[in-house]
Short mmCIF file of C-alpha atoms in Angstrom, two decimals:
data_model
loop_
_atom_site.label_atom_id
_atom_site.label_comp_id
_atom_site.label_asym_id
_atom_site.label_seq_id
_atom_site.Cartn_x
_atom_site.Cartn_y
_atom_site.Cartn_z
CA MET A 1 78.61 80.58 37.55
CA ASN A 2 76.44 78.51 35.19
CA GLY A 3 78.63 77.84 32.18
CA LEU A 4 81.38 80.01 33.53
CA ALA A 5 83.87 77.12 34.07
CA THR A 6 83.30 75.83 30.51
CA SER A 7 83.88 79.44 29.13
CA ILE A 8 87.07 80.06 31.28
CA LEU A 9 88.72 76.68 30.65
CA GLY A 10 87.77 76.75 26.94
CA GLY A 11 89.27 80.27 26.63
CA ILE A 12 92.39 79.16 28.36
CA ASP A 13 92.91 76.33 25.90
CA ASP A 14 92.41 78.69 22.97
CA VAL A 15 94.86 81.22 24.34
CA GLY A 16 97.28 78.46 25.39
CA ARG A 17 97.39 77.03 21.89
CA GLY A 18 98.04 80.56 20.39
CA PHE A 19 100.83 81.20 22.94
CA VAL A 20 102.57 77.91 22.24
CA SER A 21 102.26 78.25 18.54
CA SER A 22 103.73 81.78 18.54
CA VAL A 23 106.61 81.04 20.86
CA TYR A 24 107.31 77.59 19.24
CA MET A 25 107.61 79.11 15.74
CA GLN A 26 109.80 81.93 16.95
CA LEU A 27 112.16 79.66 18.73
CA GLY A 28 112.16 77.19 15.82
CA TYR A 29 113.11 80.10 13.40
CA ALA A 30 115.79 81.38 15.76
CA LEU A 31 117.37 77.90 16.24
CA GLY A 32 117.30 77.02 12.64
CA ASN A 33 120.87 78.21 11.94
CA VAL A 34 121.99 76.73 15.33
CA TYR A 35 120.58 73.25 14.21
CA ALA A 36 122.38 73.51 10.86
CA LEU A 37 125.67 74.16 12.58
CA MET A 38 125.01 71.39 15.03
CA LEU A 39 124.06 68.97 12.22
CA THR A 40 127.33 69.92 10.34
CA VAL A 41 129.41 69.21 13.55
CA TYR A 42 127.40 66.01 14.05
CA ILE A 43 128.16 64.63 10.59
CA ILE A 44 131.78 65.63 10.64
CA TRP A 45 132.21 63.97 14.10
CA TRP A 46 130.37 60.81 13.01
CA GLY A 47 132.42 60.48 9.81
CA TYR A 48 135.59 61.06 11.87
CA SER A 49 134.55 58.40 14.36
CA ILE A 50 133.97 55.81 11.63
CA LEU A 51 137.17 56.56 9.69
CA SER A 52 139.24 56.44 13.01
CA GLY A 53 137.73 53.16 13.91
CA ARG A 54 135.95 54.52 17.09
CA GLU A 55 132.64 53.41 15.69
CA THR A 56 131.51 50.76 13.28
CA ILE A 57 129.10 51.32 10.37
CA SER A 58 125.76 49.68 11.29
CA PRO A 59 122.64 49.93 8.77
CA ILE A 60 120.44 50.05 11.73
CA GLU A 61 122.40 52.58 13.56
CA SER A 62 122.83 54.71 10.36
CA VAL A 63 119.04 54.68 9.81
CA TYR A 64 118.45 55.59 13.31
CA ARG A 65 120.73 58.62 13.21
CA LEU A 66 119.63 59.90 9.92
CA GLY A 67 115.98 59.38 10.86
CA ARG A 68 116.45 61.27 14.16
CA ALA A 69 118.13 64.24 12.27
CA VAL A 70 115.12 64.35 9.88
CA VAL A 71 112.55 64.12 12.63
CA ILE A 72 114.35 66.99 14.52
CA TYR A 73 114.34 69.09 11.35
CA LEU A 74 110.73 68.45 10.66
CA LEU A 75 109.54 69.19 14.19
CA LEU A 76 111.84 72.23 14.46
CA ASN A 77 110.69 73.79 11.20
CA GLY A 78 107.08 72.87 11.20
CA TRP A 79 104.58 73.89 13.92
CA GLY A 80 102.01 71.85 12.01
CA THR A 81 104.10 68.65 12.52
CA PHE A 82 104.49 69.33 16.12
CA SER A 83 100.92 70.38 16.70
CA GLU A 84 99.45 67.36 15.00
CA THR A 85 101.62 64.83 16.79
CA ILE A 86 103.15 65.84 20.25
CA TYR A 87 100.88 68.78 20.97
CA ARG A 88 97.70 66.90 20.22
CA LEU A 89 98.91 63.79 22.15
CA VAL A 90 99.78 65.91 25.23
CA GLN A 91 96.44 67.57 25.22
CA ALA A 92 94.49 64.53 24.51
CA VAL A 93 95.87 62.23 27.15
CA PRO A 94 94.60 64.18 30.22
CA SER A 95 91.46 65.14 28.48
CA GLU A 96 90.56 61.60 27.49
CA ILE A 97 91.45 60.10 30.91
CA GLY A 98 89.51 63.06 32.53
CA LYS A 99 86.45 62.05 30.36
CA ILE A 100 86.70 58.47 31.79
CA ILE A 101 86.85 59.74 35.39
CA VAL A 102 84.11 62.22 34.96
CA GLY A 103 82.04 59.66 33.12
CA ALA A 104 82.22 57.33 36.04
CA VAL A 105 81.38 60.06 38.48
CA SER A 106 78.57 61.40 36.44
CA ARG A 107 76.98 57.97 35.93
CA ALA A 108 77.03 57.51 39.74
CA THR A 109 75.28 60.74 40.20
CA GLY A 110 72.86 60.25 37.39
CA ASN A 111 74.15 63.22 35.22
CA GLN A 112 75.85 61.87 32.18
CA LEU A 113 78.68 63.89 30.94
CA SER A 114 80.96 62.58 28.17
CA ASP A 115 81.81 65.39 25.78
CA GLN A 116 84.98 67.31 25.32
CA ASP A 117 83.74 69.85 28.11
CA ALA A 118 83.06 67.20 30.61
CA ILE A 119 85.46 68.59 33.29
CA PRO A 120 84.33 72.16 33.22
CA ALA A 121 80.67 70.98 32.81
CA LEU A 122 80.99 68.87 36.09
CA ILE A 123 82.22 72.03 37.91
CA ASP A 124 79.23 73.93 36.48
CA ASN A 125 76.87 71.09 37.55
CA LEU A 126 78.36 71.16 41.02
CA TYR A 127 77.43 74.93 41.43
CA ARG A 128 73.98 74.31 39.88
CA GLY A 129 73.50 71.33 42.38
CA ALA A 130 74.49 73.78 45.28
CA GLN A 131 71.98 76.31 43.94
CA ASP A 132 69.30 73.66 44.09
CA VAL A 133 70.21 72.59 47.59
CA ALA A 134 70.33 76.27 48.69
CA ASN A 135 66.80 76.86 47.22
CA GLN A 136 65.43 73.79 49.05
CA VAL A 137 66.91 74.83 52.28
CA TYR A 138 65.82 78.49 52.18
CA SER A 139 62.08 78.97 52.12
CA GLY A 140 62.39 82.59 50.98
CA THR A 141 60.65 84.17 53.95
CA PHE A 142 62.05 86.99 56.02
CA TYR A 143 61.99 84.90 59.31
CA ASP A 144 63.81 82.00 57.80
CA ILE A 145 67.27 83.23 59.14
CA PHE A 146 68.68 79.70 59.67
CA GLY A 147 67.69 78.63 56.21
CA ALA A 148 69.22 81.74 54.68
CA LEU A 149 72.54 81.34 56.60
CA LEU A 150 72.65 77.60 55.64
CA SER A 151 71.95 78.23 51.93
CA THR A 152 74.60 81.03 51.94
CA ILE A 153 77.12 78.64 53.38
CA VAL A 154 76.28 76.07 50.77
CA LEU A 155 76.66 78.54 47.85
CA LEU A 156 79.90 80.03 49.36
CA ALA A 157 81.46 76.54 49.74
CA ALA A 158 80.39 75.70 46.18
CA ILE A 159 81.89 78.87 44.84
CA ILE A 160 85.20 78.45 46.76
CA PHE A 161 85.56 74.76 45.70
CA SER A 162 84.79 75.56 42.07
CA ALA A 163 87.11 78.56 42.10
CA LEU A 164 89.99 76.38 43.50
CA ALA A 165 89.33 73.62 41.04
CA ILE A 166 89.38 76.01 38.12
CA ALA A 167 92.51 77.72 39.49
CA ALA A 168 94.26 74.42 39.97
CA ILE A 169 93.40 73.25 36.42
CA ILE A 170 94.51 76.61 34.86
CA ALA A 171 97.85 76.51 36.76
CA ALA A 172 98.43 72.91 35.45
CA LYS A 173 97.52 73.90 31.94
CA ILE A 174 99.77 76.96 31.93
CA MET A 175 102.90 75.06 33.21
CA LEU A 176 102.23 72.57 30.39
CA PHE A 177 101.91 75.30 27.79
CA ILE A 178 105.11 76.90 28.86
CA THR A 179 106.84 73.50 28.60
CA LEU A 180 105.48 72.85 25.21
CA ALA A 181 106.47 76.31 23.95
CA LEU A 182 110.00 75.69 24.85
CA ALA A 183 110.01 72.31 23.02
CA PRO A 184 112.25 73.58 20.15
CA VAL A 185 115.20 73.82 22.63
CA TRP A 186 114.72 70.26 23.84
CA ILE A 187 114.20 68.98 20.24
CA VAL A 188 117.56 70.47 19.04
CA LEU A 189 119.39 68.93 22.04
CA TRP A 190 118.05 65.53 21.03
CA LEU A 191 120.61 65.55 18.29
CA PHE A 192 123.80 64.56 20.40
CA ARG A 193 124.01 61.64 22.68
CA TRP A 194 125.33 63.76 25.56
CA SER A 195 122.63 66.42 25.26
CA SER A 196 119.68 63.98 24.67
CA ARG A 197 119.58 63.54 28.43
CA MET A 198 118.17 67.01 28.69
CA SER A 199 115.68 66.05 26.06
CA GLU A 200 114.73 63.11 28.16
CA GLY A 201 114.26 65.57 31.04
CA PHE A 202 111.74 67.49 28.93
CA ILE A 203 109.78 64.27 28.26
CA SER A 204 109.84 63.44 31.93
CA LEU A 205 108.67 66.98 32.86
CA THR A 206 105.89 66.82 30.31
CA THR A 207 104.80 63.44 31.59
CA TYR A 208 104.84 64.74 35.04
CA LEU A 209 102.61 67.73 34.22
CA ILE A 210 100.20 65.42 32.31
CA ILE A 211 99.88 63.20 35.37
CA GLN A 212 99.41 66.30 37.58
CA GLN A 213 96.63 67.46 35.44
CA ILE A 214 95.03 63.99 35.62
CA LEU A 215 95.28 63.93 39.41
CA ILE A 216 93.55 67.34 39.56
CA TYR A 217 90.71 65.96 37.58
#
C-alpha cells in the first residue's frame, strides 16, 4: 500500500475536477437562455415596482442588483471564473485545514508532513509503520507462530483502517464534486429574492460537506 493512498486520492481529485468542469459547462450552456429570460423578467418587474411606487430607487440597491446580475452571468458562462474562485476555495479550505491537523500529528510522531499530499501520505505512513511493527514482532522462523499471527493481525488492522479512511475521504469528495457540478442551477436561482433561499441552501450544503471532510481528516 506504499504510495497507494496518494495515488488513489490524487486520481480522485483529477477525475473529480474533470467531472465538475464537464457537467458545469454543460449546465451553464443549457441554462444560458433560461437566465436571459429570467433577467428580462427581473428587469421588467424591477422597473414596474419602481414606477408603481412599490420600491424606491436606491443607488446602493441598484449597484447591488446590477452587480449580482453581472456576477451570475460571469459564473454561469465561465467555468474559468468559477474554478478560479469558488471551486478553488472549496477545495483549498479542507486541504489547508487538513495540512494543519496532519502537521500537528506528524510533529508529535516525528514524521514531518506538510505538502499538498499530507493526508494520503499520513495514511501511507500508517501502513508502513504497521509493516515495521509486524517485521519486529515476527522473527521470520517457522516456529514463531504467535509472532506470525500477531504480525498478520497488525497488518490486517492497518489495511482495514487505511481502506476505511480512504473510502470515507472519497465519499466526502464525491458528494462535494456532485454539489459543485450542479452549481449553475443554484447560481441562476440567486437572481430572485424568493429563489435565493435555495441558493443559500446550496451554500449551507457546501459548507456542511467541507466540514464533513475536515472532520474525516
